[in-house]
Amino acid sequence: MVEHSRFRTVTAHAILWIGIAIVAFPVYMAFIGSTHEASVIANGQMPLTPGPLFVENYYRTIFIGSSGSTREPVSTMLLNSLVMALSIACGKIAISIISAYAIVYFRFPFRMTAFWIIFVTLMLPVEVRIYPTYKIAADLHLLDSYAGLALPLIASATATLLFRQFFMTVPDELVEASRIDGAGPFRFFKDTLLPLSRTNMAALFVILFIYGWNQYLWPLLITTRDDMQTIVIGIRKMITTADALTEWQIVMATAMLAMLPPVAVVVVMQRLFVRGLVETEK
Amino acid sequence: MQKRVFFTHRFLPYWLIAPQIAVTLVFFYWPASQAVWQSFLLEDAFGLSSTFVGFENYRTLFSDASYYQTILTTLVFATAVTLISLSAALLLAVQADKPLRGATAYRTLLIWPYAVAPAVAGVLWLFMFHPSLGVVARGLRHLGIAWNPMLDGDHAMILVVLAAAWKQISYNFLFFLAGLQAIPKSIIEAAAIDGARPARRFWTIVFPLLSPTTFFLLVVNIVYAFFDTFGIIDAMTGGGPAKATETLVYKVFADGRLGGDLGGSAAQSVVLMIIVIGLTAIQFRYIERKVTY
């Protein structure tokens, strides 16, 4: 910038710190809540500093579960969320990279039809077709199964478009060179295109993992058994309508555990995350 | 759109594209067409038979005063969320764009809420603002405000808006920061040499140059507020009290599940699809032109 006034720098730092404080405060309060006794929270007298029950509350949350409406320990829910997030992320990447490969590197009848069929799904988010999709999943006996959690969310126009865009920038000479070396379409894909797409795949993986982990409406409908619940659904079910029965310390410990994996992914793989975010929105 | 060099193979391309097309047809096109078809049907009270009624469901929908109320609620919600999260994010991005010590650390500390699930974000804010046990609610009562989002529709609305805006700040921040960093410093320096003060430089140079980013974020935020906030609303208020926080997406869910009104719910789904198509079209038109100033 042009001016280097001390005042402006200090203001900038101050504004950023205030912003960070506001952004972090809800999570800080959740952490505080997860270390106190139920009665302290229920009285509305919770202090702003951590309580003594950190180990006890988290132990109970992970291995025993809340005594309220959902009795599964959170470790089960964490596992369900992990399976669902990983299958959505890997499944989406796998089916979109091969379909993008077909669309870009082959010429065949109905190529453009296929492309448009995929493209239009951008306009059909799961929220607007929720009940018919549920009915189809039920007819296919997918309720309460990992396949039911992941499959309907696996088709993605965004990922296909992203790979298509990337393949278009790959020089044609590479195809010619690998042809001269005697490689067919399969070899070219495996030995040339996949290694080149590594960064894109990783960036996409970060975004899709978070997307899968944070799903709410679909798992809410498709899971009825407690042991198939994802952690995000589990939290919601722990909050009972009769307020007195909600064990807020367990709810908050669960919330902390639900945030930990996706937030860790964002912080640790920050560069890939930013790249994935910017590219999927193009 | 087509490579100059390509492979020819009789069946391989079809095998490659088959999984995606299969999933798309089964879980996108089939349910979407079901929704359209169902919106023209009227089920009897027991769900045993249905008759074709043409646009009857739509006529009922658009003559229902409560539907307009829901549209209004959605618009208020989307506008508030978009304005709050965009302006907060812009303020923070402008600060982070300055040459500060620890600028990357600031970025890290501001982007992580993107990863928090909407439903979890709702639970966090509910915990702070819960009328009987929330820390912030306690503070508000000390200030003499009778805070109760469980009973007061306006309070409930404020609460869901805050939670939804909070979650979106990190996304907007990242894109604003990228947009700001793409503006050539020489333009700003030139303006400074001409004697323009920082505030004037921001409003006459930086902000107009940022308008493509702002417009893009505007559309993304509206889509977010319409469709991705279901978890927040369901976890915090369940659409209540007295439907004060019921958005269009939430109403589809609530009418189909609780009311069992499948035809009406399907008609609402179709209206939503049209809204998504409109928003997507706007987004793509913009991307084609890219630069609008």
XYZ file of C-alpha atoms in Angstrom:
575
model
C 0.000 0.000 0.000
C 1.023 3.577 -0.300
C 0.825 5.057 3.162
C 2.735 3.477 5.960
C 1.029 5.172 8.823
C 1.345 3.402 12.123
C -2.269 4.161 12.968
C -3.605 2.399 9.879
C -1.555 -0.731 10.539
C -2.697 -0.907 14.134
C -6.337 -0.454 13.081
C -6.004 -3.239 10.531
C -4.568 -5.611 13.134
C -7.286 -4.641 15.593
C -10.116 -5.199 13.113
C -8.708 -8.582 12.119
C -8.362 -9.666 15.738
C -11.915 -8.575 16.522
C -13.098 -10.523 13.468
C -11.185 -13.609 14.544
C -12.573 -13.305 18.062
C -16.161 -13.093 16.808
C -15.609 -15.993 14.433
C -14.020 -18.147 17.137
C -16.296 -17.250 20.040
C -19.091 -19.783 19.333
C -16.542 -22.582 19.178
C -14.830 -21.379 22.343
C -18.184 -21.426 24.156
C -18.861 -24.923 22.836
C -15.528 -26.047 24.245
C -16.300 -24.436 27.605
C -19.704 -26.098 27.600
C -18.136 -29.470 26.944
C -16.049 -29.279 30.118
C -18.779 -28.473 32.641
C -21.358 -30.413 34.560
C -24.881 -30.672 33.138
C -26.442 -28.899 36.111
C -24.056 -25.927 35.881
C -25.095 -25.398 32.243
C -28.791 -25.998 32.858
C -28.876 -23.349 35.601
C -27.717 -20.779 33.100
C -24.706 -20.075 35.323
C -21.972 -21.410 33.076
C -18.743 -19.416 33.532
C -16.550 -18.275 30.630
C -13.646 -20.470 31.704
C -13.173 -24.240 31.280
C -14.610 -26.557 33.891
C -13.105 -29.644 35.486
C -14.860 -32.383 33.512
C -12.977 -32.357 30.205
C -11.753 -35.962 30.360
C -14.942 -37.367 31.847
C -17.318 -35.676 29.381
C -15.318 -36.610 26.321
C -14.833 -40.168 27.531
C -18.578 -40.521 28.001
C -19.351 -38.887 24.659
C -17.011 -41.059 22.643
C -17.544 -44.423 24.296
C -20.923 -44.370 26.038
C -23.113 -41.759 24.406
C -25.856 -39.542 25.706
C -28.637 -41.057 27.738
C -31.196 -39.099 25.751
C -32.948 -40.013 22.541
C -29.938 -41.390 20.696
C -27.954 -43.870 22.730
C -25.163 -44.662 20.326
C -21.667 -43.646 21.405
C -20.206 -40.908 19.258
C -17.381 -43.161 18.084
C -19.952 -45.094 16.006
C -21.265 -41.848 14.519
C -17.729 -40.670 13.756
C -17.095 -43.897 11.905
C -20.331 -43.525 9.914
C -19.480 -39.943 9.005
C -15.991 -40.965 7.970
C -17.229 -43.789 5.748
C -19.826 -41.544 4.175
C -17.459 -38.598 3.590
C -14.732 -40.823 2.154
C -17.059 -42.740 -0.150
C -18.673 -39.557 -1.429
C -15.311 -37.886 -2.036
C -13.579 -40.890 -3.623
C -16.678 -42.001 -5.527
C -17.275 -38.567 -7.005
C -13.661 -38.197 -8.060
C -13.547 -41.686 -9.573
C -16.729 -41.517 -11.632
C -16.191 -37.933 -12.754
C -12.596 -38.355 -13.848
C -13.435 -41.314 -16.089
C -16.513 -39.679 -17.552
C -14.553 -36.484 -18.234
C -11.885 -38.639 -19.890
C -14.485 -40.211 -22.151
C -15.985 -36.843 -23.074
C -12.685 -35.130 -23.836
C -10.577 -37.887 -25.375
C -13.078 -39.898 -27.384
C -15.477 -39.220 -30.173
C -18.605 -41.290 -30.051
C -22.287 -40.902 -30.872
C -24.291 -39.094 -28.162
C -21.137 -37.586 -26.665
C -22.724 -34.164 -26.349
C -25.986 -35.665 -25.108
C -24.068 -37.358 -22.312
C -22.314 -34.113 -21.512
C -25.568 -32.200 -21.240
C -27.205 -34.928 -19.159
C -24.404 -34.472 -16.644
C -24.318 -30.711 -16.943
C -28.007 -30.182 -16.158
C -27.635 -31.882 -12.768
C -25.994 -28.668 -11.590
C -29.519 -27.374 -11.379
C -30.994 -30.179 -9.308
C -29.677 -29.922 -5.734
C -30.830 -32.698 -3.453
C -32.976 -30.266 -1.456
C -35.434 -29.731 -4.290
C -36.041 -33.374 -5.148
C -35.828 -34.794 -1.682
C -38.936 -36.981 -1.362
C -38.877 -38.665 -4.775
C -35.184 -39.438 -4.252
C -35.999 -40.885 -0.868
C -38.689 -43.059 -2.392
C -36.319 -44.399 -5.040
C -33.675 -45.127 -2.421
C -36.318 -46.976 -0.402
C -37.410 -48.995 -3.446
C -33.805 -49.972 -4.067
C -33.472 -51.104 -0.405
C -30.835 -48.496 0.291
C -32.264 -47.210 3.576
C -29.917 -47.534 6.548
C -26.944 -48.497 4.423
C -23.675 -46.838 3.516
C -24.558 -47.186 -0.161
C -27.773 -45.264 0.469
C -25.893 -42.533 2.303
C -23.311 -42.069 -0.432
C -24.670 -43.142 -3.836
C -27.318 -40.454 -4.442
C -24.782 -37.740 -3.608
C -22.021 -39.195 -5.746
C -22.946 -37.860 -9.173
C -21.499 -34.410 -9.586
C -21.481 -32.112 -12.528
C -18.961 -29.811 -10.843
C -16.251 -32.451 -10.574
C -16.793 -33.621 -14.152
C -16.636 -30.043 -15.447
C -13.491 -29.392 -13.451
C -11.683 -32.418 -14.876
C -12.945 -31.636 -18.356
C -11.561 -28.134 -18.101
C -8.241 -29.458 -16.873
C -7.965 -32.135 -19.606
C -8.532 -29.458 -22.224
C -5.349 -27.721 -21.065
C -3.256 -30.889 -21.343
C -1.156 -30.585 -24.532
C -2.209 -32.851 -27.407
C 1.441 -33.729 -27.966
C 1.268 -35.954 -24.917
C -1.354 -38.139 -26.574
C 0.680 -38.274 -29.766
C 3.854 -39.122 -27.880
C 2.267 -41.912 -25.921
C 0.699 -43.228 -29.131
C 4.101 -43.391 -30.746
C 5.267 -45.306 -27.696
C 2.493 -47.757 -28.422
C 0.212 -46.867 -25.511
C -3.529 -47.320 -25.876
C -6.240 -45.232 -24.215
C -5.975 -47.195 -20.992
C -2.200 -46.805 -20.677
C -2.389 -43.123 -21.543
C -4.950 -42.548 -18.820
C -3.039 -44.471 -16.172
C 0.514 -43.375 -16.951
C 0.055 -39.834 -18.213
C -3.278 -38.291 -17.341
C -3.716 -39.567 -13.774
C -0.284 -38.415 -12.573
C -0.933 -34.992 -14.156
C -4.299 -34.718 -12.391
C -2.921 -35.455 -8.938
C -3.081 -31.908 -7.610
C -6.553 -31.356 -8.975
C -7.751 -34.587 -7.452
C -6.295 -33.687 -4.075
C -7.827 -30.205 -4.124
C -11.182 -31.648 -5.087
C -10.873 -34.292 -2.411
C -10.541 -31.667 0.325
C -13.690 -29.870 -0.797
C -15.704 -33.048 -1.305
C -14.641 -34.528 2.017
C -16.012 -31.471 3.801
C -19.142 -31.578 1.644
C -19.740 -35.238 2.489
C -18.972 -34.893 6.177
C -21.370 -31.974 6.587
C -24.381 -33.523 4.822
C -27.543 -33.138 6.831
C -30.871 -33.434 5.047
C -30.133 -36.605 3.129
C -28.744 -38.685 6.035
C -31.584 -37.358 8.191
C -34.115 -38.984 5.880
C -32.292 -42.118 4.906
C -31.110 -43.326 8.311
C -33.601 -44.579 10.857
C -31.411 -46.869 12.922
C -29.315 -45.205 15.603
C -26.211 -47.137 14.663
C -26.293 -45.745 11.112
C -26.430 -42.111 12.192
C -23.761 -39.681 11.140
C -22.383 -37.364 13.790
C -24.116 -34.275 12.406
C -27.488 -36.040 12.668
C -26.562 -37.440 16.093
C -26.077 -33.946 17.537
C -29.445 -32.849 16.298
C -31.142 -35.842 17.882
C -29.445 -35.249 21.228
C -31.244 -31.932 21.551
C -34.606 -33.024 22.812
C -37.613 -30.778 22.663
C -38.018 -31.064 26.409
C -35.132 -28.798 27.325
C -34.512 -30.265 30.743
C -33.495 -33.585 29.206
C -30.850 -32.243 26.850
C -27.378 -33.051 28.112
C -25.668 -29.962 26.802
C -22.194 -30.953 27.927
C -22.447 -34.093 25.770
C -23.991 -32.151 22.879
C -21.127 -29.663 22.962
C -18.468 -32.368 23.203
C -20.098 -34.043 20.191
C -20.133 -30.715 18.342
C -16.424 -30.294 19.007
C -15.744 -33.799 17.714
C -17.945 -33.199 14.668
C -15.990 -30.063 13.763
C -12.544 -31.441 14.375
C -11.966 -33.609 11.242
C -13.182 -31.159 8.553
C -11.590 -28.146 10.247
C -8.308 -30.048 10.586
C -8.459 -30.910 6.881
C -8.947 -27.236 5.983
C -6.173 -25.969 8.226
C -3.613 -28.658 7.396
C -4.279 -28.714 3.650
C -4.943 -25.019 3.338
C -3.345 -24.510 -0.033
C -5.216 -27.414 -1.619
C -8.419 -26.254 0.042
C -8.197 -22.740 -1.382
C -7.343 -24.113 -4.792
C -10.215 -26.579 -4.728
C -12.663 -23.924 -3.600
C -11.675 -21.478 -6.312
C -11.637 -24.110 -9.060
C -14.936 -25.795 -8.267
C -16.664 -22.433 -8.442
C -15.434 -21.565 -11.900
C -14.557 -28.339 -26.611
C -13.035 -31.195 -28.556
C -9.434 -32.318 -28.680
C -7.645 -32.362 -32.005
C -6.195 -35.742 -31.146
C -8.502 -38.395 -29.817
C -8.867 -42.096 -29.341
C -11.295 -44.247 -31.229
C -12.746 -47.208 -29.514
C -16.062 -48.900 -30.024
C -17.207 -49.535 -26.445
C -14.660 -48.060 -24.073
C -16.064 -44.511 -23.940
C -19.503 -45.855 -23.054
C -18.086 -47.955 -20.247
C -16.220 -44.951 -18.931
C -19.224 -42.714 -18.886
C -21.733 -45.352 -17.770
C -21.327 -45.067 -13.967
C -21.916 -41.342 -13.920
C -24.824 -41.490 -16.323
C -26.388 -44.350 -14.343
C -26.195 -42.524 -11.013
C -27.389 -39.329 -12.657
C -30.398 -40.960 -14.274
C -31.426 -42.950 -11.207
C -30.918 -40.295 -8.549
C -31.366 -37.036 -10.453
C -33.575 -37.372 -13.488
C -35.905 -40.045 -12.222
C -36.748 -38.248 -8.929
C -36.913 -34.859 -10.638
C -39.377 -36.153 -13.209
C -41.320 -37.851 -10.419
C -41.562 -34.506 -8.659
C -42.835 -32.841 -11.810
C -45.346 -35.635 -12.452
C -46.511 -35.725 -8.830
C -47.123 -32.000 -8.857
C -49.951 -32.648 -11.298
C -51.533 -35.350 -9.137
C -53.847 -35.176 -6.175
C -53.681 -38.016 -3.664
C -56.740 -39.018 -1.715
C -56.705 -38.809 2.073
C -55.372 -42.324 2.519
C -52.699 -42.138 -0.150
C -54.266 -45.080 -1.944
C -55.063 -43.527 -5.266
C -54.210 -40.358 -7.082
C -55.910 -38.490 -9.858
C -54.524 -36.161 -12.475
C -55.551 -32.633 -11.629
C -53.453 -30.517 -13.993
C -52.259 -27.279 -12.472
C -54.571 -27.574 -9.477
C -51.702 -28.006 -6.995
C -50.008 -24.893 -8.350
C -53.236 -22.934 -8.192
C -53.708 -23.984 -4.564
C -50.112 -23.112 -3.821
C -50.231 -19.641 -5.298
C -53.595 -18.804 -3.769
C -52.284 -19.736 -0.345
C -51.368 -16.651 1.679
C -48.937 -18.640 3.809
C -46.849 -19.461 0.722
C -46.291 -15.778 0.078
C -45.399 -15.396 3.723
C -42.752 -18.103 3.256
C -41.413 -16.381 0.148
C -41.164 -13.146 2.109
C -39.418 -14.934 4.994
C -36.945 -16.477 2.562
C -36.216 -13.133 0.927
C -35.688 -11.375 4.265
C -33.465 -14.213 5.419
C -31.417 -14.374 2.218
C -30.972 -10.589 2.045
C -29.892 -10.297 5.666
C -27.470 -13.240 5.469
C -25.953 -11.993 2.203
C -25.542 -8.394 3.372
C -24.074 -9.243 6.750
C -21.644 -11.905 5.592
C -20.544 -9.979 2.485
C -19.870 -6.724 4.322
C -18.119 -8.386 7.252
C -15.991 -10.442 4.866
C -15.120 -7.396 2.733
C -14.066 -5.409 5.792
C -11.812 -8.237 6.958
C -10.421 -8.921 3.477
C -9.475 -5.267 2.967
C -7.534 -5.344 6.248
C -5.873 -8.668 5.425
C -4.842 -7.329 2.004
C -2.636 -4.700 3.658
C 1.023 -5.593 4.068
C 0.777 -6.803 7.648
C 2.976 -9.033 9.686
C 1.364 -12.460 10.009
C -1.042 -11.991 7.106
C -1.121 -15.729 6.322
C -1.848 -16.564 9.949
C -4.838 -14.234 9.813
C -6.095 -16.032 6.745
C -5.839 -19.405 8.460
C -7.675 -18.107 11.515
C -10.519 -16.758 9.395
C -11.201 -19.530 6.878
C -11.864 -22.566 9.053
C -15.591 -21.925 9.735
C -16.170 -23.011 6.130
C -15.614 -26.568 7.348
C -18.247 -26.429 10.099
C -21.457 -28.248 9.175
C -24.495 -25.955 8.932
C -26.378 -28.004 11.508
C -23.421 -27.846 13.912
C -23.150 -24.089 13.383
C -26.823 -23.881 14.309
C -26.261 -25.852 17.492
C -23.297 -23.657 18.493
C -25.285 -20.452 18.116
C -28.307 -21.938 19.811
C -26.126 -22.810 22.788
C -24.966 -19.196 23.116
C -28.378 -17.663 22.593
C -30.523 -20.275 24.313
C -33.051 -18.318 26.414
C -32.538 -20.257 29.639
C -28.886 -21.285 29.511
C -27.082 -19.290 26.838
C -24.208 -17.024 27.819
C -25.155 -14.276 25.373
C -28.840 -14.540 26.273
C -27.822 -13.945 29.896
C -26.001 -10.791 28.838
C -28.979 -9.597 26.826
C -31.266 -10.056 29.804
C -28.909 -7.923 31.892
C -29.361 -5.229 29.270
C -33.103 -5.490 29.760
C -33.942 -7.295 26.519
C -36.559 -10.017 26.883
C -34.637 -12.356 24.615
C -36.526 -15.501 23.669
C -36.105 -16.985 20.186
C -38.351 -19.888 21.196
C -41.358 -17.590 21.410
C -40.478 -14.433 19.513
C -40.355 -14.874 15.740
C -38.122 -11.844 15.177
C -35.606 -13.076 17.701
C -35.591 -16.496 16.043
C -34.999 -14.856 12.669
C -32.099 -12.780 14.012
C -30.578 -15.938 15.447
C -30.718 -18.028 12.252
C -29.431 -15.072 10.215
C -26.438 -14.647 12.545
C -25.565 -18.344 12.447
C -25.950 -18.569 8.662
C -23.917 -15.379 8.060
C -21.205 -16.521 10.481
C -20.678 -19.702 8.503
C -20.446 -17.910 5.172
C -17.946 -15.194 6.168
C -14.895 -17.394 5.570
C -15.947 -18.256 2.029
C -16.605 -14.633 1.088
C -13.397 -13.551 2.799
C -11.305 -15.908 0.673
C -12.826 -14.750 -2.595
C -12.677 -11.058 -1.683
C -9.050 -11.438 -0.660
C -8.200 -13.134 -3.949
C -10.077 -10.391 -5.812
C -8.243 -7.644 -3.939
C -4.870 -9.229 -4.545
C -5.580 -9.343 -8.267
C -5.981 -5.545 -8.468
C -2.722 -4.027 -9.788
C -1.030 -1.966 -7.104
C 0.110 0.554 -9.703
C -3.448 1.808 -10.217
C -3.816 2.478 -6.526
C -0.428 4.167 -6.382
C -1.357 6.369 -9.313
C -4.501 7.454 -7.515
C -2.470 8.156 -4.395
C -0.089 10.361 -6.379
C -3.107 12.268 -7.656
C -3.920 12.927 -4.031
C -6.791 10.525 -3.381
C -7.138 9.567 0.274
C -7.521 5.878 1.254
C -11.312 5.989 1.663
C -11.766 7.695 -1.685
C -9.379 5.259 -3.355
C -11.385 2.367 -1.967
C -14.781 3.573 -3.161
C -13.748 4.948 -6.544
C -11.127 2.393 -7.588
C -10.931 -0.745 -5.490
C -14.635 -1.338 -5.020
C -15.584 -0.928 -8.720
C -12.667 -3.155 -9.765
C -13.885 -5.722 -7.275
C -17.408 -5.748 -8.706
C -17.046 -9.028 -10.656
C -16.094 -10.801 -7.420
C -18.875 -9.073 -5.514
C -21.462 -10.014 -8.099
C -20.292 -13.609 -8.181
C -20.428 -13.797 -4.384
C -23.865 -12.214 -4.375
C -25.261 -15.073 -6.455
C -23.389 -17.729 -4.481
C -24.626 -16.285 -1.192
C -28.217 -16.185 -2.352
C -27.978 -19.828 -3.441
C -26.397 -20.634 -0.082
C -29.129 -18.874 1.885
C -31.852 -20.568 -0.161
C -30.583 -24.131 -0.229
C -27.675 -24.798 2.111
C -29.144 -23.419 5.305
C -31.629 -26.213 5.874
C -29.431 -27.735 8.583
C -29.087 -24.429 10.435
C -32.816 -23.812 10.493
C -33.741 -27.367 11.385
C -31.235 -27.513 14.247
C -32.100 -24.094 15.674
C -35.781 -23.423 15.262
C -37.380 -26.152 13.174
C -38.969 -23.380 11.123
C -40.726 -21.919 14.166
C -41.940 -20.246 16.213
C -45.191 -20.076 14.253
C -43.284 -20.580 10.954
C -41.348 -17.341 11.460
C -38.142 -18.942 10.144
C -39.637 -21.273 7.561
C -37.846 -20.832 4.237
C -38.982 -22.293 0.906
C -36.726 -25.337 1.171
C -37.794 -25.949 4.736
C -41.446 -25.775 3.733
C -40.969 -28.469 1.067
C -39.524 -30.692 3.747
C -42.119 -29.866 6.399
C -45.167 -30.133 4.111
C -44.039 -33.432 2.621
C -43.179 -35.051 5.939
C -45.616 -33.653 8.438
C -48.484 -32.651 6.227
C -48.256 -35.634 3.915
C -49.273 -33.237 1.150
C -47.157 -34.848 -1.563
C -48.733 -33.057 -4.506
C -48.342 -29.651 -2.886
C -44.821 -30.463 -1.769
C -43.954 -31.608 -5.294
C -45.355 -28.394 -6.772
C -43.135 -26.457 -4.361
C -40.138 -28.551 -5.442
C -40.812 -27.654 -9.061
C -40.982 -23.949 -8.184
C -37.628 -24.323 -6.412
C -36.103 -26.079 -9.417
C -37.135 -23.136 -11.568
C -35.470 -20.766 -9.081
C -32.240 -22.816 -9.173
C -32.269 -22.875 -12.966
C -32.679 -19.093 -12.986
C -29.850 -18.534 -10.518
C -27.534 -20.931 -12.356
C -28.285 -19.201 -15.642
C -27.391 -15.823 -14.112
C -24.167 -17.278 -12.767
C -23.142 -18.696 -16.142
C -24.039 -15.587 -18.055
C -21.826 -13.672 -15.707
C -18.968 -16.137 -16.077
C -19.120 -15.811 -19.857
C -18.713 -12.080 -19.687
C -16.326 -12.278 -16.757
C -15.643 -8.571 -16.560
C -18.549 -6.207 -16.159
C -17.018 -2.818 -15.610
